[in-house]
PDB file of C-alpha atoms in Angstrom:
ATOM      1  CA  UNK C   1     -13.879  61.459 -31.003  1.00  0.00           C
ATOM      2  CA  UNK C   2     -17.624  62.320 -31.213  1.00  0.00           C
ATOM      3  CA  UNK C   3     -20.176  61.201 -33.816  1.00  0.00           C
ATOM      4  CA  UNK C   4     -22.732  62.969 -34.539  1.00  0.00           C
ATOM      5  CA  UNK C   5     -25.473  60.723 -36.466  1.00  0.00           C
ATOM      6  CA  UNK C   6     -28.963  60.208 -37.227  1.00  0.00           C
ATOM      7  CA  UNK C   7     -31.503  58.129 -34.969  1.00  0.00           C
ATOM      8  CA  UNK C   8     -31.632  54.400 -35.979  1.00  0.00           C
ATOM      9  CA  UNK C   9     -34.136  51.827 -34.544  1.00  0.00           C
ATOM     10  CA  UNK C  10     -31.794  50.021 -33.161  1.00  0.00           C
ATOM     11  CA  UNK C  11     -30.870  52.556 -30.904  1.00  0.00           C
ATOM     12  CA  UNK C  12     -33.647  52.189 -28.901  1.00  0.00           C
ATOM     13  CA  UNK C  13     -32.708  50.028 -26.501  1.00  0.00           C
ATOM     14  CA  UNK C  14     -29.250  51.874 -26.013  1.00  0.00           C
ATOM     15  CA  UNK C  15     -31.281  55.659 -25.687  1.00  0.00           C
ATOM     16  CA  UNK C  16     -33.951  54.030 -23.171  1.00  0.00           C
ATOM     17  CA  UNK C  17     -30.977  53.122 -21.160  1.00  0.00           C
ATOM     18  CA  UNK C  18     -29.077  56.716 -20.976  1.00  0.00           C
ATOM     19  CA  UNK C  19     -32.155  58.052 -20.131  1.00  0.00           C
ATOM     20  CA  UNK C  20     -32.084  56.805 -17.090  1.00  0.00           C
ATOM     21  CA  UNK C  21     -28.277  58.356 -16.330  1.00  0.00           C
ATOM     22  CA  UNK C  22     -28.134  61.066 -18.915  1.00  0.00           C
ATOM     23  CA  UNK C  23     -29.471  63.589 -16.320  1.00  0.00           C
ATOM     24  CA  UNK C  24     -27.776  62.523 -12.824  1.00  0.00           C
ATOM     25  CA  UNK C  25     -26.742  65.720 -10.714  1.00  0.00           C
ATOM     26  CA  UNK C  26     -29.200  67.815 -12.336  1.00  0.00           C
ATOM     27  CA  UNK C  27     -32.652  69.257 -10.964  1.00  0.00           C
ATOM     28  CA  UNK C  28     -33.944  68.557 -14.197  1.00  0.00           C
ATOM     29  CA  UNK C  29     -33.102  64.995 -13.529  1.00  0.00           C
ATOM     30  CA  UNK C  30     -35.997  65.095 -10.083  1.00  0.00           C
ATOM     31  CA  UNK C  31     -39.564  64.636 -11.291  1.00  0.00           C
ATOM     32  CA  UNK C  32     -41.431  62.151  -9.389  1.00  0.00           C
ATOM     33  CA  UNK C  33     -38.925  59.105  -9.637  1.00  0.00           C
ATOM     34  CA  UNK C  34     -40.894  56.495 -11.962  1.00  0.00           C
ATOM     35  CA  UNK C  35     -38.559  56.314 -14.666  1.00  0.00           C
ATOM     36  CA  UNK C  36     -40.404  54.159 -16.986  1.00  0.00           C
ATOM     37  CA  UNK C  37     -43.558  57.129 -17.247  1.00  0.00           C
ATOM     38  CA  UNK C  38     -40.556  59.631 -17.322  1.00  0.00           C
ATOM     39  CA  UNK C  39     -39.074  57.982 -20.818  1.00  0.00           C
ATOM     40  CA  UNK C  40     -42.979  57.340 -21.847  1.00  0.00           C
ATOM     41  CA  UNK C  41     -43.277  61.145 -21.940  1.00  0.00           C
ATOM     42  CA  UNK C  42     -39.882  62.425 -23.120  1.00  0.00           C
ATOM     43  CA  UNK C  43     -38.027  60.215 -25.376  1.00  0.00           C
ATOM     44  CA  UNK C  44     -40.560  57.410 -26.763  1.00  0.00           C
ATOM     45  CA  UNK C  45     -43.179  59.612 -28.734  1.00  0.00           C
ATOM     46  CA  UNK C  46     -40.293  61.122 -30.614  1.00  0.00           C
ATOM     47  CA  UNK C  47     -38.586  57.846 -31.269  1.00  0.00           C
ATOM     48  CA  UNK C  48     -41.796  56.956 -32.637  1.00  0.00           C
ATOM     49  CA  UNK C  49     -43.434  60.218 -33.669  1.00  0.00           C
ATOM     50  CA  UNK C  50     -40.698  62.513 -35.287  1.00  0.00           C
ATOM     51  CA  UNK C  51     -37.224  59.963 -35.490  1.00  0.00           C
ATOM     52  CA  UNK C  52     -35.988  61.933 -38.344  1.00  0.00           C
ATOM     53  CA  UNK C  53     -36.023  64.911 -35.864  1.00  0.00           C
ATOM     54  CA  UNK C  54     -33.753  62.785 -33.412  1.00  0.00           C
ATOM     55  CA  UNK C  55     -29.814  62.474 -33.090  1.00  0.00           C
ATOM     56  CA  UNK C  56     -27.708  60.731 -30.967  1.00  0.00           C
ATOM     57  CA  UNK C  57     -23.627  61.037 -29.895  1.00  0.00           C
ATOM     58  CA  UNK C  58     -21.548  58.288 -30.142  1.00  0.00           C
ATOM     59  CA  UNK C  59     -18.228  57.843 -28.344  1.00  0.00           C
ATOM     60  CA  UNK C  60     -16.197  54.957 -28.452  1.00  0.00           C
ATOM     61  CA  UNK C  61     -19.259  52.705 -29.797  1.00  0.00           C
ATOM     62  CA  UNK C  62     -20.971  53.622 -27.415  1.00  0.00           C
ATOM     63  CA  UNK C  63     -24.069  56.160 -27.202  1.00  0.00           C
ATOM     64  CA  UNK C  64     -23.436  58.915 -24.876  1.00  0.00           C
ATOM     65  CA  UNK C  65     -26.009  61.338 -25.691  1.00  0.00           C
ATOM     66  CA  UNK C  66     -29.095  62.292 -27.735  1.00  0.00           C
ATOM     67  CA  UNK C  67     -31.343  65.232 -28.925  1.00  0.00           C
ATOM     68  CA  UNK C  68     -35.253  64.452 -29.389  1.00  0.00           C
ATOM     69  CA  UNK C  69     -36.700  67.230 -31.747  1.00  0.00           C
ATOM     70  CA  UNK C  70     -39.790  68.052 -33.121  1.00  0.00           C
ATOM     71  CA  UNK C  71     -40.287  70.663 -35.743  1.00  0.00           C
ATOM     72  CA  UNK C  72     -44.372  71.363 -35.394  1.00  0.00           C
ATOM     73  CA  UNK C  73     -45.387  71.221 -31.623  1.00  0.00           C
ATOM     74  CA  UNK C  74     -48.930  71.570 -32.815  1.00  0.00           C
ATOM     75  CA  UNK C  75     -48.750  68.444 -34.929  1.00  0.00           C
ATOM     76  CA  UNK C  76     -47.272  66.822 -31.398  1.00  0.00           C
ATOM     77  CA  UNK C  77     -48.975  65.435 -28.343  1.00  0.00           C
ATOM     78  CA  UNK C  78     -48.760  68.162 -25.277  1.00  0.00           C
ATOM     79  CA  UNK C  79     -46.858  67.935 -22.596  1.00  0.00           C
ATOM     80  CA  UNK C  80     -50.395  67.766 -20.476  1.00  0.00           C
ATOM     81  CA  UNK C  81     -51.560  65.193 -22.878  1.00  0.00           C
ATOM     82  CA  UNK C  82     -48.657  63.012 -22.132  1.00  0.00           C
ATOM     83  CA  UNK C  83     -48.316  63.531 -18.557  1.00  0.00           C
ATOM     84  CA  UNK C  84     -52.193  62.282 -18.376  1.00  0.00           C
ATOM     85  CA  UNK C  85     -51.415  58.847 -20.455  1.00  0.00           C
ATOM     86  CA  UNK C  86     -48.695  58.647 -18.018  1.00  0.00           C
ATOM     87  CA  UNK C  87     -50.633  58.478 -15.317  1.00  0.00           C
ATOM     88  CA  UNK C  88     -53.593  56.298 -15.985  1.00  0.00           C
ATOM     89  CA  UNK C  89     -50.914  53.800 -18.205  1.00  0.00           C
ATOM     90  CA  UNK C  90     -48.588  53.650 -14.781  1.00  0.00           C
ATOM     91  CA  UNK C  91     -51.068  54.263 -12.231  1.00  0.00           C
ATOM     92  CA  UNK C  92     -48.990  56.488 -10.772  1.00  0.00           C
ATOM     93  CA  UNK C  93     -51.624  58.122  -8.706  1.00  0.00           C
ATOM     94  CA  UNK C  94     -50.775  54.768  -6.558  1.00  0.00           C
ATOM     95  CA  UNK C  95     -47.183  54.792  -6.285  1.00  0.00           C
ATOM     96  CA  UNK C  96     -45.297  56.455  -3.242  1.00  0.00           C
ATOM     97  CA  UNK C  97     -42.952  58.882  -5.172  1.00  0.00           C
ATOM     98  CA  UNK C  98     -45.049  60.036  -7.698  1.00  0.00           C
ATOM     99  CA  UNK C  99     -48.196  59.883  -5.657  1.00  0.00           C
ATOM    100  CA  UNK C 100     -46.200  62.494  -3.413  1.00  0.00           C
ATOM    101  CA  UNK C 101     -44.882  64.463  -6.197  1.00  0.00           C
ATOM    102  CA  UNK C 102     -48.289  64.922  -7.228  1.00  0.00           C
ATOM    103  CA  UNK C 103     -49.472  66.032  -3.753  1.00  0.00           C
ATOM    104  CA  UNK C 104     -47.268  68.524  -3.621  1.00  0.00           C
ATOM    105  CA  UNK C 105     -48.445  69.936  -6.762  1.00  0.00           C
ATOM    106  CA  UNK C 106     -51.297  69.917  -5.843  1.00  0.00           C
ATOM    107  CA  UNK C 107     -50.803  72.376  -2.907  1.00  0.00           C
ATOM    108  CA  UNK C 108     -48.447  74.220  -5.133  1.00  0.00           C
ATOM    109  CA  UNK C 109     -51.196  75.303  -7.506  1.00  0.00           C
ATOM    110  CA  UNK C 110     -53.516  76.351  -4.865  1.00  0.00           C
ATOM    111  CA  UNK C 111     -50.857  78.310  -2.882  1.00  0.00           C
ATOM    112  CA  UNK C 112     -49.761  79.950  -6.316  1.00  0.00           C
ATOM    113  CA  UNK C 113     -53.521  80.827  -7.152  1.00  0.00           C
ATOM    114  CA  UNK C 114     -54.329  82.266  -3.649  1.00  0.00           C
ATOM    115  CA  UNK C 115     -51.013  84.558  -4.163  1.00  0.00           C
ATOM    116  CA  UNK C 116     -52.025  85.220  -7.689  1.00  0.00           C
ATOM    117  CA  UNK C 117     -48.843  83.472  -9.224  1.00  0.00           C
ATOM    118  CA  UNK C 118     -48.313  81.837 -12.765  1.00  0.00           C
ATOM    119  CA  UNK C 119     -47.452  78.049 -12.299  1.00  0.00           C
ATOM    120  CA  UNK C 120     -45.697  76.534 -15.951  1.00  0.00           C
ATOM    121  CA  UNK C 121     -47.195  75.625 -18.653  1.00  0.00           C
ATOM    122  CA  UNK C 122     -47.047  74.553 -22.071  1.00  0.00           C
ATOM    123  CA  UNK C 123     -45.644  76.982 -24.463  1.00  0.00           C
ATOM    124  CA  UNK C 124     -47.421  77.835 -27.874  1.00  0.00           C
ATOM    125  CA  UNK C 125     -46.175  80.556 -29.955  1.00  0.00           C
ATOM    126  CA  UNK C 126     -46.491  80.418 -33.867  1.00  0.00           C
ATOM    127  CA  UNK C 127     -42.636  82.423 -33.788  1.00  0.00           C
ATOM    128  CA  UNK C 128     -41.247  78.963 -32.132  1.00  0.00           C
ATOM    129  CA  UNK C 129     -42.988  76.302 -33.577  1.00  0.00           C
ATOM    130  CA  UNK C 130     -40.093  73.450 -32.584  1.00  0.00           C
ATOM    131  CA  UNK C 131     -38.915  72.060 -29.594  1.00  0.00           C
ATOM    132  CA  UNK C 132     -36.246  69.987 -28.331  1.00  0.00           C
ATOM    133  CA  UNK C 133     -35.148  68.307 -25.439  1.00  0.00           C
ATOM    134  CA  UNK C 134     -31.214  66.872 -25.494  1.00  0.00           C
ATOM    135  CA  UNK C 135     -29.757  64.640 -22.977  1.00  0.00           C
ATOM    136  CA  UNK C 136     -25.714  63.893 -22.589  1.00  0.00           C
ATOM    137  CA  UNK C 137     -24.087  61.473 -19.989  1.00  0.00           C
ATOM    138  CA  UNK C 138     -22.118  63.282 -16.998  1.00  0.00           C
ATOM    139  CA  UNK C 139     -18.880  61.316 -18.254  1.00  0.00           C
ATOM    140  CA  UNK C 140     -19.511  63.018 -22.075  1.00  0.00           C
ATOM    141  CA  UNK C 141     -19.842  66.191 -20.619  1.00  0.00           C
ATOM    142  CA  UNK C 142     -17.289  69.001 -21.938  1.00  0.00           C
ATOM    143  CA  UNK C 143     -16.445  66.975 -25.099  1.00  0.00           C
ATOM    144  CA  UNK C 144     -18.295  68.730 -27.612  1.00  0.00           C
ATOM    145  CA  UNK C 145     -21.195  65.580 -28.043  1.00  0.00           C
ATOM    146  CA  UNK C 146     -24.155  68.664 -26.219  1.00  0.00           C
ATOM    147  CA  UNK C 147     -22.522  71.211 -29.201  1.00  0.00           C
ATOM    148  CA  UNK C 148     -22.499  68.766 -31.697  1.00  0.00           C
ATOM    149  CA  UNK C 149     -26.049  67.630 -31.300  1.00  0.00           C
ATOM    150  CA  UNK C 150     -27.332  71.101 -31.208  1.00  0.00           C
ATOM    151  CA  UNK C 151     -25.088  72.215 -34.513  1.00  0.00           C
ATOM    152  CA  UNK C 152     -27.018  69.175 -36.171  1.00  0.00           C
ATOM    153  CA  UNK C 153     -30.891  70.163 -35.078  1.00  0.00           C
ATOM    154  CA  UNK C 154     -29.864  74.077 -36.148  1.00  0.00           C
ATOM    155  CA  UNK C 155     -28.806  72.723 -39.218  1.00  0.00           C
ATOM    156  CA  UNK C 156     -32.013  70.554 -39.889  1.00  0.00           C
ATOM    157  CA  UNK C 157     -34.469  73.350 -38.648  1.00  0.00           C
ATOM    158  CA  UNK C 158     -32.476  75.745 -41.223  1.00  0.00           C
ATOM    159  CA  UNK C 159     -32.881  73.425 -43.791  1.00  0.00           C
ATOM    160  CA  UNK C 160     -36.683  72.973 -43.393  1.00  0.00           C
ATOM    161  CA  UNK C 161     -37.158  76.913 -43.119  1.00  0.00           C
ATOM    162  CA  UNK C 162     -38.294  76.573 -39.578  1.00  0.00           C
ATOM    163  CA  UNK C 163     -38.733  80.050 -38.200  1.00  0.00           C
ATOM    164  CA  UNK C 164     -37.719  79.400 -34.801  1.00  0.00           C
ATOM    165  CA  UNK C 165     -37.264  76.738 -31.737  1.00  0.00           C
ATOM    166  CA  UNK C 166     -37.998  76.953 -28.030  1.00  0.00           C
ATOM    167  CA  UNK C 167     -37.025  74.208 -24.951  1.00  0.00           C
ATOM    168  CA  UNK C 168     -38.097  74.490 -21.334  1.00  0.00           C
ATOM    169  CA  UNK C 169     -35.750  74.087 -18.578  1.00  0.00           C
ATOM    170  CA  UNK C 170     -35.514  74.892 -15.025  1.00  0.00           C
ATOM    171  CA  UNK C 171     -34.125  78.354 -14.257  1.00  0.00           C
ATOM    172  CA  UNK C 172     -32.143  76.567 -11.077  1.00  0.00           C
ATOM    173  CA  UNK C 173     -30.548  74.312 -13.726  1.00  0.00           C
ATOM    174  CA  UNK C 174     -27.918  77.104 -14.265  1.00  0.00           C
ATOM    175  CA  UNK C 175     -25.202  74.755 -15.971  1.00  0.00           C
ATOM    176  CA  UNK C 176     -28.188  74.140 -18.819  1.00  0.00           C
ATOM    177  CA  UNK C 177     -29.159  78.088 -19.382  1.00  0.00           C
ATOM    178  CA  UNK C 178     -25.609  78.535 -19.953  1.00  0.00           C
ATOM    179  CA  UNK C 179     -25.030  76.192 -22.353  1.00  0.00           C
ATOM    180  CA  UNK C 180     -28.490  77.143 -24.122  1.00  0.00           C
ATOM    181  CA  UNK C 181     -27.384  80.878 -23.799  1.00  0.00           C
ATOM    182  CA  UNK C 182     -23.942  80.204 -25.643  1.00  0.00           C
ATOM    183  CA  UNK C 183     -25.011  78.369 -28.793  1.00  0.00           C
ATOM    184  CA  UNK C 184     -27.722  81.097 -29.179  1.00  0.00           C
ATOM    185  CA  UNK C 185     -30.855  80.245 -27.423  1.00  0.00           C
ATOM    186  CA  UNK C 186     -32.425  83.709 -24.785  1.00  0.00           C
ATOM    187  CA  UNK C 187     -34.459  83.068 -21.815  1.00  0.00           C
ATOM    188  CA  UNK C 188     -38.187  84.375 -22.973  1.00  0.00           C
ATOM    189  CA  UNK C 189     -40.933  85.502 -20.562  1.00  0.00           C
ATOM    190  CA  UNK C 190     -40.982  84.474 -16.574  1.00  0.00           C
ATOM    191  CA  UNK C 191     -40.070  81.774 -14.821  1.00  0.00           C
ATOM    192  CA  UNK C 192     -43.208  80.102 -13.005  1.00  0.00           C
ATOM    193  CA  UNK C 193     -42.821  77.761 -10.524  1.00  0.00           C
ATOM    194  CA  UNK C 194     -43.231  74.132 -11.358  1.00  0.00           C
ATOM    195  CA  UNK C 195     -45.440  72.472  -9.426  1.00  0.00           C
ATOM    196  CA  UNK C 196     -44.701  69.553  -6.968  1.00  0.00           C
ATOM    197  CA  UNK C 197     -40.927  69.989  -8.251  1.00  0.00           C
ATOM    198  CA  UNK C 198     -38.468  70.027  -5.601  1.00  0.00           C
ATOM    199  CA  UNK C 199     -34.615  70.061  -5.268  1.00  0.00           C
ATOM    200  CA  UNK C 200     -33.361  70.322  -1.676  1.00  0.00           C
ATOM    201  CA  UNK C 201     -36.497  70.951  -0.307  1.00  0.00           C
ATOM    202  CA  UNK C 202     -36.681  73.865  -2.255  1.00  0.00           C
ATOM    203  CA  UNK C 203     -39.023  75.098  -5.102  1.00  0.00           C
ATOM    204  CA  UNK C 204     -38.200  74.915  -8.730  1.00  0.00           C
ATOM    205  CA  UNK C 205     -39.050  77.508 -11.801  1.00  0.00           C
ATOM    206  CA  UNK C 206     -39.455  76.514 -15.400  1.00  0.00           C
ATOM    207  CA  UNK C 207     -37.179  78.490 -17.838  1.00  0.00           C
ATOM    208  CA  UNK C 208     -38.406  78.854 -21.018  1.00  0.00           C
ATOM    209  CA  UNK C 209     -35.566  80.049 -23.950  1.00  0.00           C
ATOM    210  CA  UNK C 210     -36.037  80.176 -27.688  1.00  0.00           C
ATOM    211  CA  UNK C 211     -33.912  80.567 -30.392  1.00  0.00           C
ATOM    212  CA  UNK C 212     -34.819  82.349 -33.981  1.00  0.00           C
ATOM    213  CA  UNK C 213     -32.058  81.344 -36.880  1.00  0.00           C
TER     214      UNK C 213
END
């Protein structure tokens, strides 16, 4: 059976853990390979920042997956914002995998601009003022912990008369639009490419989807 409950404090140590795992397989799961800066930028602010906003799945005792919300991006550090903490906390300008993730972005953007191509970006639009990002274990896949979590962050946004929600994913990360697609989320606007993001070898594109209740 899954549980479905609110964010504690002492979960912190258990969520910092599955972050780690949560997205194995995935292409969401390649950024540039320092996980400690990864967690800095997409699960610690909201433990700290939002926690009501934050649910986790429990299976057997043990926490299998979580969703991070946020119900006012504008009242929330950007994703630029973080990303640049990130770097000068972790000086990751000086360590191999994200020094080379970085690189490549940095050729990405200036191939994209001589072409005349979007690259992603933030997304502000007063329609979708939340966000979310979820995480579930590979092994807690299928059981209903992803639908659960998402049935419990529709049911707080509803309850706060939040007008709508959007999440960014990667448009190869086909096993994600589906799910977003069937508990009610569209894909909205293109899909730019994502600088320095690779899976393969080859290019990724940022997805964005929203969701109105």
């Amino acid at each position: 059976m899954i549980e479905i409950r609110s964010f504690a404090g002492t979960d912190r140590a258990a969520l910092r853990e599955l972050f780690g795992r949560a997205g194995e397989g995935s292409p969401s799961s390649l950024l540039w390979g320092h996980e400690e800066s990864e967690a800095a930028m997409y699960l610690e602010p909201y433990m700290s920042q939002e926690p009501d906003s934050l649910f986790v799945a429990v299976a057997g005792g043990h926490v299998v997956g979580y969703l991070a919300g946020c119900l006012d991006s504008s009242t929330f550090p950007s994703e630029k914002e973080r990303m640049e903490r990130a770097i000068a906390k972790y000086r990751l300008v000086f360590r191999p995998k994200p020094a080379a993730f970085f690189a490549r972005g940095m050729v990405d953007i200036a191939s994209a601009a001589l072409r005349r191509m979007p690259t992603a970006r933030g997304f502000d639009d007063a329609r979708w003022p939340a966000h979310l990002h979820i995480n579930v274990t590979p092994l807690a896949r299928g059981t209903g912990a992803a639908d659960g979590l998402m049935k419990r962050w529709f049911d707080r946004l509803i309850q706060t008369g939040s007008p709508g929600c959007y999440l960014q994913t990667l448009a190869e990360n086909t096993r994600a639009v589906r799910f977003f697609e069937r508990v009610g989320f569209a894909r909205h606007g293109p899909t730019p490419l994502v600088p320095g993001a690779r899976q393969g070898g080859r290019q990724l594109h940022q997805q964005t989807m929203v969701w109105q209740p």
